[in-house]
Amino acid sequence: MSAHPPVDDSEAEHSDEHEFFYLRQQKQISEDASVSARELAARTREAVADAREEVVHQREDSVLVREDSVISREQHNNAVELHQSIIDEQLLLLRQANARLVVATIQAHELADQVQAARDQIDYTAQHDALTGLPNRTLLQDRLSQAIEIARRQTRPLAVMFLDLDRFKHINDSLGHGIGDLLLQSVAHRLKGCLRHSDTVSRQGGDEFVVLLPNIEHAQDAALSAEKIIATLAPSHLLNEHEIHIGVSIGISIYPDDGGDTDTLLKSADRAMYYAKNNGKDAYKFFDQEMHARALQRHATEVDLRHALERREFILHYQPVVHLRSGKIVGFEALVRWQHPERGLLLPEEFIPIAEESGLILPLGRWVQHQACSQAQKWIMAGLAPMTVALNTSGFEFRNKDFVTSVRTMLAETGLEPRLLELELTETVLINNTESTQAVLSALVEMGVKLTIDDFGTGYSSLRYLQQYPIYALKIDQSFVSQMVSSEASKSIVHAVISLGSNLKMRTIAEGIETAEQYASLLALHCDDAQGYFFSEPVTAEAFAALLHADMSH
């Protein structure tokens, strides 16, 4: 027995057909599924390939990105480093600029300080004397102007004192300018020490000082200050082992009596000082109107002097120099006179000092030299015996740079032999032993000119220059000759000079013989030559020619 019931054939066919379709469908489905799987696999492979290619591209892009990133980082780093280096360089430049600015600022301040210091120094130098440190003329004028204005408002006096050192020139010439400068500094120091702080002491130049006393009650206060100054300067000054004594002449002017302005007060004090110097020195004098009159006279003399040469107002007088043993005229000294149109015949002491101070001594000296030598040559050409021509030579002439040239030119123009020219120099000229002095003296001697020391023994004598310089003769000053008969001391001095000259092979000439006793005494002492009123006063050229003719006849 079957487990299953029997099946109908129709139903069996239907079932088979149905199964067929199912199987075919499944087959189709299977085929479709196979195709789809292949397609899917292919597609998958394509997708995978595409994915792989994309990955490759992405990897390439990633590499590029990484490379770009690396490059970018390197560029960034380089840029950062460059930027940093630029910043560092700018910072360095800024620091350097700041440092230079700081240095420049410091230097600017230092320069400003230096400029101010230089200005202060310039102002100080412009108002103070370089040697002594005292106020100079400019600062004194300013202070004096202010003091006058204050005195005017307060109706009170003030005093101006003009100081001039006595014998300073001799000290300066004999001991040298170095000692002279030290002496001026010592004087300045003492002056500052003996005056009040309210007073002003000023150096005007050379050995001249001015003191301003702005606070005085009476003129006597100025006199007391002057006495104090004289006493302060009196003790010796020890300078480089030299013990030097110096005096001072002081002139005093009082505001408003002697002047109402700076120039007048200074001029009045200056005039009073000259009066003190010419009347004993080492003293003080107040200004008075007589001094003013004399100052006007001096000024007029200077003005007239400037025209005298042009107007030919000068003349020469000649005094014979006599050989004591023979009594013969062996030479003459030419002495200048001024034939003033209003004041008559003026002697040298009335105008030579003014000529020296004004500088007119140079043209006047050249005129005297030329005139005297020309006249001597005329006498020689007229048949008279040649004789020496003695001419006084001032320090101003001797120190002139053209002195030797002018002497040489004058001799050439006049035709006089140089051996007949005898130039008389003072000891103060020779005592200043400098190269220029030696050069001038040597040039004159080489030319053939004779050199004589005038007024021997009256200046700052030093026997050293007698050995150094080629001196021809010593002239014994008349102050010794005039007293040699009555004074044993004077006679001893004359004797000593004659002996000195004889031992040094120098001629001796006595000046100022007026008596037969003096003549006899000099002859007994073996003096060589002499001149003076005992033989003849200075006379005109015509009168001297007559003396020469008379001398020849004897």
Coordinates of C-alpha atoms in Angstrom, one line a residue:
M1 CA 0.0 0.0 0.0
S2 CA 1.0 3.2 -1.1
A3 CA 1.5 5.8 1.3
H4 CA 0.3 8.5 -1.1
P5 CA -3.0 8.5 -2.8
P6 CA -3.1 8.1 -6.6
V7 CA -2.6 11.1 -8.8
D8 CA -4.7 12.2 -11.9
D9 CA -2.8 12.3 -15.2
S10 CA -4.0 15.8 -16.1
E11 CA -2.9 16.9 -12.9
A12 CA 0.3 15.2 -13.5
E13 CA 0.9 17.0 -16.8
H14 CA 0.0 20.3 -15.3
S15 CA 2.4 19.6 -12.6
D16 CA 5.2 18.7 -15.0
E17 CA 4.6 21.8 -17.0
H18 CA 4.6 23.9 -14.1
E19 CA 7.9 22.4 -13.0
F20 CA 9.3 22.9 -16.4
F21 CA 8.5 26.6 -16.4
Y22 CA 9.8 26.8 -12.9
L23 CA 13.0 25.2 -13.8
R24 CA 13.4 27.2 -16.9
Q25 CA 12.7 30.3 -14.9
Q26 CA 15.2 29.3 -12.4
K27 CA 17.6 28.6 -15.2
Q28 CA 17.0 31.9 -16.7
I29 CA 17.3 33.4 -13.3
S30 CA 20.4 31.4 -12.8
E31 CA 21.7 32.5 -16.2
D32 CA 20.8 36.1 -15.5
A33 CA 22.3 35.7 -12.1
S34 CA 25.4 34.3 -13.7
V35 CA 25.5 37.1 -16.2
S36 CA 24.9 39.7 -13.5
A37 CA 27.5 38.1 -11.3
R38 CA 30.1 38.3 -14.1
E39 CA 29.0 41.8 -14.9
L40 CA 29.1 42.6 -11.2
A41 CA 32.5 41.0 -10.9
A42 CA 33.7 42.9 -13.9
R43 CA 32.3 46.0 -12.7
T44 CA 33.7 45.3 -9.3
R45 CA 37.0 44.7 -10.9
E46 CA 36.6 48.0 -12.8
A47 CA 35.6 49.7 -9.7
V48 CA 38.4 48.2 -7.8
A49 CA 40.8 49.2 -10.6
D50 CA 39.3 52.6 -10.7
A51 CA 39.6 52.7 -6.9
R52 CA 43.1 51.6 -7.2
E53 CA 43.8 54.2 -9.8
E54 CA 42.1 56.7 -7.7
V55 CA 44.2 55.6 -4.8
V56 CA 47.3 55.9 -7.0
H57 CA 46.1 59.3 -8.0
Q58 CA 45.4 60.2 -4.5
R59 CA 48.7 58.8 -3.4
E60 CA 50.3 60.9 -6.2
D61 CA 48.3 63.9 -5.1
S62 CA 49.2 63.1 -1.5
V63 CA 52.9 62.9 -2.5
L64 CA 52.5 66.1 -4.5
V65 CA 50.7 67.6 -1.6
R66 CA 53.4 66.4 0.8
E67 CA 56.1 67.7 -1.6
D68 CA 54.2 70.9 -1.9
S69 CA 53.8 70.9 1.9
V70 CA 57.5 70.3 2.3
I71 CA 58.4 73.0 -0.2
S72 CA 55.9 75.2 1.3
R73 CA 57.3 74.6 4.8
E74 CA 60.8 75.1 3.4
Q75 CA 59.7 78.3 1.7
H76 CA 57.8 79.3 4.9
N77 CA 60.8 78.5 7.0
N78 CA 63.1 80.3 4.5
A79 CA 60.7 83.2 4.5
V80 CA 60.5 83.1 8.3
E81 CA 64.3 82.9 8.5
L82 CA 64.6 85.7 5.9
H83 CA 62.1 87.8 7.7
Q84 CA 63.8 87.1 11.0
S85 CA 67.2 87.9 9.5
I86 CA 65.7 91.1 8.1
I87 CA 64.2 91.9 11.5
D88 CA 67.5 91.0 13.2
E89 CA 69.4 93.2 10.7
Q90 CA 67.0 96.0 11.2
L91 CA 67.2 95.6 14.9
L92 CA 71.0 95.6 14.6
L93 CA 70.9 98.7 12.4
L94 CA 68.4 100.3 14.8
R95 CA 70.7 99.4 17.8
Q96 CA 73.7 100.8 15.9
A97 CA 71.7 103.9 14.9
N98 CA 70.5 104.3 18.5
A99 CA 74.1 103.8 19.7
R100 CA 75.3 106.4 17.2
L101 CA 72.5 108.7 18.2
V102 CA 73.5 108.3 21.8
V103 CA 77.1 108.9 20.9
A104 CA 76.1 111.8 18.7
T105 CA 74.0 113.2 21.5
I106 CA 76.8 112.8 24.0
Q107 CA 79.2 114.3 21.5
A108 CA 76.7 117.1 20.7
H109 CA 76.5 117.9 24.5
E110 CA 80.3 117.7 24.7
L111 CA 80.7 119.9 21.6
A112 CA 78.2 122.3 23.0
D113 CA 80.1 122.4 26.3
Q114 CA 83.4 122.8 24.4
V115 CA 81.9 125.6 22.2
Q116 CA 80.6 127.3 25.4
A117 CA 84.0 126.8 27.0
A118 CA 85.7 128.2 23.9
R119 CA 83.3 131.1 23.9
D120 CA 84.0 131.7 27.6
Q121 CA 87.7 131.4 26.9
I122 CA 87.5 133.8 24.0
D123 CA 85.5 136.3 26.1
Y124 CA 88.1 135.9 28.9
T125 CA 91.0 136.3 26.5
A126 CA 89.4 139.3 24.9
Q127 CA 89.1 141.0 28.3
H128 CA 92.2 139.8 30.2
D129 CA 96.0 140.2 29.8
A130 CA 97.6 137.0 28.6
L131 CA 100.7 137.4 30.8
T132 CA 99.3 138.5 34.1
G133 CA 95.7 137.4 33.9
L134 CA 94.7 141.0 34.9
P135 CA 91.8 142.8 33.2
N136 CA 93.0 144.4 30.1
R137 CA 92.2 147.8 28.6
T138 CA 88.8 146.7 27.2
L139 CA 87.5 145.3 30.5
L140 CA 88.9 148.4 32.4
Q141 CA 87.0 150.7 30.1
D142 CA 83.8 148.8 30.7
R143 CA 84.2 148.8 34.5
L144 CA 85.3 152.4 34.6
S145 CA 82.2 153.5 32.5
Q146 CA 79.9 151.6 34.9
A147 CA 81.7 153.1 37.9
I148 CA 81.4 156.6 36.5
E149 CA 77.6 156.1 36.0
I150 CA 77.2 154.9 39.6
A151 CA 79.3 157.8 41.0
R152 CA 77.2 160.2 38.9
R153 CA 74.0 158.9 40.4
Q154 CA 75.3 158.8 43.9
T155 CA 77.2 162.1 43.6
R156 CA 80.4 160.7 44.9
P157 CA 84.0 160.7 43.7
L158 CA 86.1 157.9 42.3
A159 CA 89.8 157.7 41.5
V160 CA 91.9 156.4 38.6
M161 CA 95.6 155.6 39.2
F162 CA 98.0 155.2 36.3
L163 CA 101.1 153.2 37.2
D164 CA 104.4 153.0 35.4
L165 CA 107.3 150.8 36.7
D166 CA 110.6 152.7 37.2
R167 CA 113.7 151.4 35.5
F168 CA 111.8 148.4 34.0
K169 CA 113.3 148.9 30.6
H170 CA 116.8 148.7 31.9
I171 CA 116.0 145.5 33.7
N172 CA 114.2 144.0 30.7
D173 CA 117.1 144.9 28.4
S174 CA 119.9 143.8 30.8
L175 CA 118.4 140.6 32.1
G176 CA 116.2 139.6 29.2
H177 CA 112.5 139.5 28.4
G178 CA 112.0 136.3 30.3
I179 CA 113.0 138.0 33.6
G180 CA 111.0 141.0 32.6
D181 CA 107.8 138.9 32.2
L182 CA 108.4 137.2 35.5
L183 CA 108.8 140.7 37.1
L184 CA 105.5 141.8 35.6
Q185 CA 103.7 138.8 36.9
S186 CA 105.2 139.4 40.4
V187 CA 104.1 143.0 40.3
A188 CA 100.6 142.0 39.2
H189 CA 100.3 139.5 42.1
R190 CA 101.4 142.1 44.7
L191 CA 99.0 144.7 43.3
K192 CA 96.0 142.3 43.5
G193 CA 97.0 141.5 47.1
C194 CA 97.1 145.1 48.3
L195 CA 93.8 146.3 46.9
R196 CA 90.2 145.8 47.8
H197 CA 88.0 143.3 46.0
S198 CA 85.9 146.2 44.8
D199 CA 88.9 147.8 43.1
T200 CA 90.2 146.9 39.6
V201 CA 93.8 146.6 38.7
S202 CA 94.5 146.4 35.0
R203 CA 97.5 145.9 32.8
Q204 CA 97.5 148.4 29.9
G205 CA 100.6 146.9 28.2
G206 CA 104.3 147.0 28.7
D207 CA 105.1 148.0 32.2
E208 CA 101.9 150.2 32.6
F209 CA 99.1 149.4 35.0
V210 CA 95.8 151.2 35.8
V211 CA 94.0 150.9 39.1
L212 CA 90.3 151.9 39.5
L213 CA 89.1 152.9 43.0
P214 CA 85.3 153.2 42.7
N215 CA 84.5 153.5 46.4
I216 CA 86.3 156.5 47.9
E217 CA 85.0 159.3 50.0
H218 CA 87.9 161.8 49.5
A219 CA 90.9 162.2 47.3
Q220 CA 93.1 161.4 50.3
D221 CA 91.8 157.8 50.1
A222 CA 93.5 157.5 46.7
A223 CA 96.7 158.9 48.2
L224 CA 96.7 156.2 50.9
S225 CA 96.2 153.5 48.3
A226 CA 99.1 154.9 46.2
E227 CA 101.4 154.9 49.3
K228 CA 100.3 151.3 50.0
I229 CA 101.1 150.3 46.4
I230 CA 104.6 151.9 46.5
A231 CA 105.3 150.2 49.8
T232 CA 104.1 146.8 48.5
L233 CA 106.3 146.9 45.4
A234 CA 109.4 148.2 47.3
P235 CA 110.7 144.8 48.7
S236 CA 113.0 142.9 46.3
H237 CA 111.6 140.4 43.8
L238 CA 113.6 137.2 43.7
L239 CA 113.3 135.9 40.2
N240 CA 115.4 133.0 38.9
E241 CA 118.1 133.8 41.5
H242 CA 118.0 137.5 40.5
E243 CA 117.2 139.9 43.3
I244 CA 115.4 142.8 41.6
H245 CA 114.3 146.1 43.1
I246 CA 111.6 148.0 41.2
G247 CA 109.9 151.3 41.9
V248 CA 106.7 152.8 40.5
S249 CA 105.5 156.2 39.5
I250 CA 101.8 156.8 40.0
G251 CA 99.5 159.5 38.5
I252 CA 96.1 160.0 40.1
S253 CA 92.9 161.6 38.6
I254 CA 89.7 162.2 40.5
Y255 CA 86.1 162.0 39.1
P256 CA 84.5 164.5 38.4
D257 CA 87.2 167.2 39.0
D258 CA 89.7 165.8 36.5
G259 CA 87.3 164.4 33.9
G260 CA 83.8 163.2 33.4
D261 CA 84.4 160.3 31.1
T262 CA 86.8 157.3 30.8
D263 CA 89.2 158.8 28.2
T264 CA 89.7 162.1 30.1
L265 CA 90.2 160.4 33.4
L266 CA 92.8 158.0 32.0
K267 CA 94.6 160.8 30.1
S268 CA 94.7 163.0 33.3
A269 CA 96.1 160.1 35.3
D270 CA 98.6 159.4 32.6
R271 CA 99.8 163.0 32.6
A272 CA 100.1 163.0 36.3
M273 CA 102.2 159.8 36.2
Y274 CA 104.7 161.4 33.7
Y275 CA 105.0 164.3 36.1
A276 CA 105.8 161.9 39.0
K277 CA 108.3 160.0 36.9
N278 CA 110.1 163.2 35.7
N279 CA 110.3 164.5 39.3
G280 CA 112.0 161.9 41.3
K281 CA 110.2 158.6 40.4
D282 CA 108.9 156.1 42.9
A283 CA 106.2 158.6 43.9
Y284 CA 102.7 159.6 43.2
K285 CA 101.2 162.9 41.9
F286 CA 97.6 164.2 41.5
F287 CA 96.6 165.7 38.2
D288 CA 96.4 169.5 38.0
Q289 CA 95.7 171.9 35.2
E290 CA 99.4 172.8 34.8
M291 CA 100.0 169.3 33.8
H292 CA 97.2 169.7 31.2
A293 CA 99.0 172.8 29.8
R294 CA 102.2 170.9 29.6
A295 CA 100.4 168.0 27.9
L296 CA 99.0 170.3 25.3
Q297 CA 102.5 171.7 24.8
R298 CA 103.9 168.3 24.3
H299 CA 101.1 167.4 21.8
A300 CA 101.8 170.6 19.9
T301 CA 105.5 169.8 19.8
E302 CA 104.8 166.4 18.3
V303 CA 102.5 167.9 15.7
D304 CA 105.2 170.4 14.8
L305 CA 107.9 167.7 14.7
R306 CA 106.0 165.9 12.0
H307 CA 106.3 169.0 9.7
A308 CA 109.8 170.1 10.8
L309 CA 111.7 167.7 8.5
E310 CA 109.6 168.8 5.5
R311 CA 110.1 172.4 6.4
R312 CA 113.9 171.9 6.9
E313 CA 113.8 173.3 10.4
F314 CA 116.5 171.1 11.8
I315 CA 120.1 172.1 11.8
L316 CA 123.3 170.5 13.0
H317 CA 125.8 172.0 15.4
Y318 CA 129.3 170.6 15.6
Q319 CA 131.4 170.2 18.8
P320 CA 135.1 169.4 18.3
V321 CA 136.8 166.3 19.8
V322 CA 140.3 167.2 20.8
H323 CA 143.4 165.0 21.2
L324 CA 144.6 165.9 24.7
R325 CA 148.3 165.5 24.2
S326 CA 148.5 167.5 20.9
G327 CA 145.6 169.7 21.4
K328 CA 144.5 169.0 17.8
I329 CA 141.0 168.5 16.6
V330 CA 140.6 164.9 15.6
G331 CA 136.9 164.7 15.1
F332 CA 133.5 166.2 16.0
E333 CA 130.2 165.2 17.4
A334 CA 127.2 166.3 15.4
L335 CA 124.4 167.6 17.6
V336 CA 120.9 168.3 16.2
R337 CA 119.0 171.5 16.9
W338 CA 115.5 172.5 16.0
Q339 CA 115.0 176.0 14.7
H340 CA 111.4 176.3 15.7
P341 CA 109.6 179.1 13.9
E342 CA 107.8 180.3 17.1
R343 CA 109.8 179.0 20.0
G344 CA 113.3 179.6 18.7
L345 CA 116.3 177.3 18.9
L346 CA 115.4 174.1 20.8
L347 CA 117.9 171.7 22.3
P348 CA 117.7 167.9 21.9
E349 CA 116.3 167.3 25.4
E350 CA 113.2 169.4 24.4
F351 CA 112.2 167.2 21.5
I352 CA 114.2 164.0 21.2
P353 CA 112.1 162.1 23.9
I354 CA 109.0 163.1 22.0
A355 CA 110.6 162.0 18.7
E356 CA 111.4 158.6 20.2
E357 CA 108.0 158.1 21.6
S358 CA 106.3 159.0 18.4
G359 CA 108.6 157.1 16.1
L360 CA 109.8 160.3 14.4
I361 CA 113.4 159.5 15.7
L362 CA 113.9 157.2 12.7
P363 CA 113.5 159.7 9.9
L364 CA 115.2 162.4 12.0
G365 CA 118.2 160.0 12.8
R366 CA 118.6 159.2 9.1
W367 CA 118.6 162.9 8.2
V368 CA 121.3 163.7 10.9
Q369 CA 123.5 160.8 9.7
H370 CA 123.3 161.9 6.1
Q371 CA 123.7 165.6 6.8
A372 CA 126.7 165.1 9.2
C373 CA 128.6 162.7 6.9
S374 CA 127.9 164.8 3.9
Q375 CA 129.3 167.9 5.6
A376 CA 132.4 165.9 6.8
Q377 CA 133.0 164.8 3.2
K378 CA 132.6 168.4 1.9
W379 CA 135.4 169.5 4.4
I380 CA 137.6 166.7 3.2
M381 CA 137.0 167.6 -0.4
A382 CA 137.9 171.3 0.5
G383 CA 141.3 170.1 1.7
L384 CA 140.8 169.8 5.4
A385 CA 142.2 166.8 7.2
P386 CA 139.9 163.7 7.5
M387 CA 138.3 163.4 11.0
T388 CA 135.9 161.1 12.8
V389 CA 132.2 161.9 12.7
A390 CA 130.5 160.9 16.0
L391 CA 126.8 160.4 16.0
N392 CA 124.4 159.5 18.8
T393 CA 122.4 156.4 18.0
S394 CA 119.2 155.7 20.0
G395 CA 118.0 152.3 20.8
F396 CA 115.0 152.9 18.5
E397 CA 117.3 153.4 15.6
F398 CA 119.6 150.5 16.4
R399 CA 116.7 148.0 16.8
N400 CA 115.2 149.1 13.5
K401 CA 115.5 146.2 11.0
D402 CA 116.8 148.6 8.2
F403 CA 119.4 150.2 10.4
V404 CA 122.5 148.6 8.8
T405 CA 121.1 149.0 5.3
S406 CA 120.4 152.7 5.9
V407 CA 124.0 153.3 7.3
R408 CA 125.5 151.5 4.3
T409 CA 123.3 153.5 1.8
M410 CA 124.1 156.8 3.6
L411 CA 127.9 156.1 3.4
A412 CA 127.6 155.3 -0.3
E413 CA 125.6 158.4 -1.1
T414 CA 127.8 160.8 0.9
G415 CA 131.1 159.1 -0.1
L416 CA 132.5 159.2 3.4
E417 CA 134.9 156.4 4.3
P418 CA 133.3 154.1 6.9
R419 CA 136.4 154.3 9.1
L420 CA 135.6 157.9 9.8
L421 CA 132.1 157.2 11.1
E422 CA 131.8 156.7 14.8
L423 CA 128.4 155.5 16.2
E424 CA 127.8 156.2 19.9
L425 CA 125.6 153.6 21.6
T426 CA 124.4 153.5 25.2
E427 CA 125.1 150.6 27.5
T428 CA 121.4 149.6 27.6
V429 CA 121.5 149.0 23.9
L430 CA 124.5 146.7 24.1
I431 CA 123.6 145.0 27.4
N432 CA 120.8 143.0 25.7
N433 CA 123.0 140.2 24.4
T434 CA 120.9 138.8 21.6
E435 CA 121.7 137.3 18.2
S436 CA 120.3 140.4 16.5
T437 CA 122.4 142.7 18.5
Q438 CA 125.5 140.7 17.7
A439 CA 124.6 140.6 14.0
V440 CA 124.1 144.3 13.8
L441 CA 127.3 145.2 15.5
S442 CA 129.3 142.7 13.5
A443 CA 127.8 144.0 10.2
L444 CA 128.8 147.6 11.2
V445 CA 132.3 146.6 12.2
E446 CA 132.8 144.6 9.0
M447 CA 131.7 147.7 7.1
G448 CA 134.5 149.6 8.9
V449 CA 132.3 151.7 11.2
K450 CA 133.7 152.4 14.7
L451 CA 131.5 151.7 17.8
T452 CA 131.7 153.9 21.0
I453 CA 129.9 153.4 24.3
D454 CA 128.4 156.7 25.3
D455 CA 127.9 157.7 28.9
F456 CA 130.0 154.8 30.1
G457 CA 129.4 153.8 33.7
T458 CA 126.0 155.5 34.1
G459 CA 123.8 152.6 32.9
Y460 CA 123.6 148.9 33.9
S461 CA 127.2 148.2 33.2
S462 CA 128.5 144.7 32.4
L463 CA 132.1 144.2 31.5
R464 CA 131.2 141.1 29.6
Y465 CA 130.0 143.0 26.5
L466 CA 133.3 144.9 26.4
Q467 CA 134.9 141.5 25.7
Q468 CA 132.2 140.3 23.4
Y469 CA 131.8 143.3 21.1
P470 CA 134.4 145.1 19.0
I471 CA 134.2 148.4 20.9
Y472 CA 136.5 151.2 19.6
A473 CA 136.2 153.8 22.5
L474 CA 134.6 154.5 25.9
K475 CA 133.1 158.0 26.5
I476 CA 133.4 159.1 30.1
D477 CA 130.1 160.8 31.2
Q478 CA 130.3 164.5 32.1
S479 CA 128.7 163.8 35.5
F480 CA 132.0 162.2 36.5
V481 CA 134.2 164.7 34.7
S482 CA 132.5 167.7 36.2
Q483 CA 133.2 166.5 39.8
M484 CA 136.6 164.9 39.4
V485 CA 138.5 167.9 40.7
S486 CA 136.3 168.3 43.8
S487 CA 135.5 164.6 44.4
E488 CA 138.1 161.9 44.9
A489 CA 135.4 159.3 44.2
S490 CA 134.6 160.8 40.8
K491 CA 138.3 161.1 40.0
S492 CA 138.8 157.4 40.9
I493 CA 135.9 156.4 38.6
V494 CA 137.4 158.4 35.8
H495 CA 140.8 156.9 36.4
A496 CA 139.3 153.4 36.5
V497 CA 137.6 153.9 33.1
I498 CA 140.7 155.3 31.5
S499 CA 142.8 152.3 32.9
L500 CA 140.1 149.9 31.7
G501 CA 140.1 151.4 28.2
S502 CA 143.9 151.3 28.0
N503 CA 144.1 147.7 29.1
L504 CA 141.4 146.7 26.6
K505 CA 143.1 148.7 23.8
M506 CA 140.1 151.1 23.6
R507 CA 140.3 154.9 23.3
T508 CA 138.9 157.0 26.1
I509 CA 137.0 160.2 25.4
A510 CA 136.0 162.6 28.3
E511 CA 132.8 164.6 27.9
G512 CA 131.9 168.0 29.4
I513 CA 135.3 169.5 30.1
E514 CA 134.8 173.1 31.2
T515 CA 137.9 174.0 33.2
A516 CA 141.6 173.9 32.8
E517 CA 141.8 171.9 36.0
Q518 CA 139.7 169.2 34.5
Y519 CA 141.8 169.3 31.3
A520 CA 145.1 169.0 33.3
S521 CA 143.7 166.1 35.5
L522 CA 142.5 164.1 32.5
L523 CA 145.9 164.7 30.7
A524 CA 147.7 163.4 33.8
L525 CA 145.5 160.3 33.9
H526 CA 146.4 159.6 30.2
C527 CA 142.9 160.1 28.8
D528 CA 143.1 160.1 25.0
D529 CA 140.5 162.6 23.8
A530 CA 138.0 165.1 25.2
Q531 CA 135.3 167.5 24.3
G532 CA 133.5 170.3 26.1
Y533 CA 133.0 174.0 26.5
F534 CA 136.6 174.3 27.5
F535 CA 137.5 173.8 23.9
S536 CA 134.3 175.0 22.1
E537 CA 130.6 174.9 22.5
P538 CA 128.7 173.2 19.7
V539 CA 128.7 175.6 16.7
T540 CA 127.3 175.9 13.2
A541 CA 129.1 174.4 10.2
E542 CA 130.6 177.7 9.2
A543 CA 131.9 178.4 12.7
F544 CA 133.3 174.9 12.9
A545 CA 135.1 175.3 9.6
A546 CA 136.8 178.4 11.0
L547 CA 137.9 176.3 14.0
L548 CA 139.4 173.7 11.7
H549 CA 141.3 176.4 9.7
A550 CA 142.6 177.9 12.9
D551 CA 143.6 174.5 14.2
M552 CA 145.5 173.8 10.9
S553 CA 147.4 177.1 11.2
H554 CA 148.6 176.1 14.7

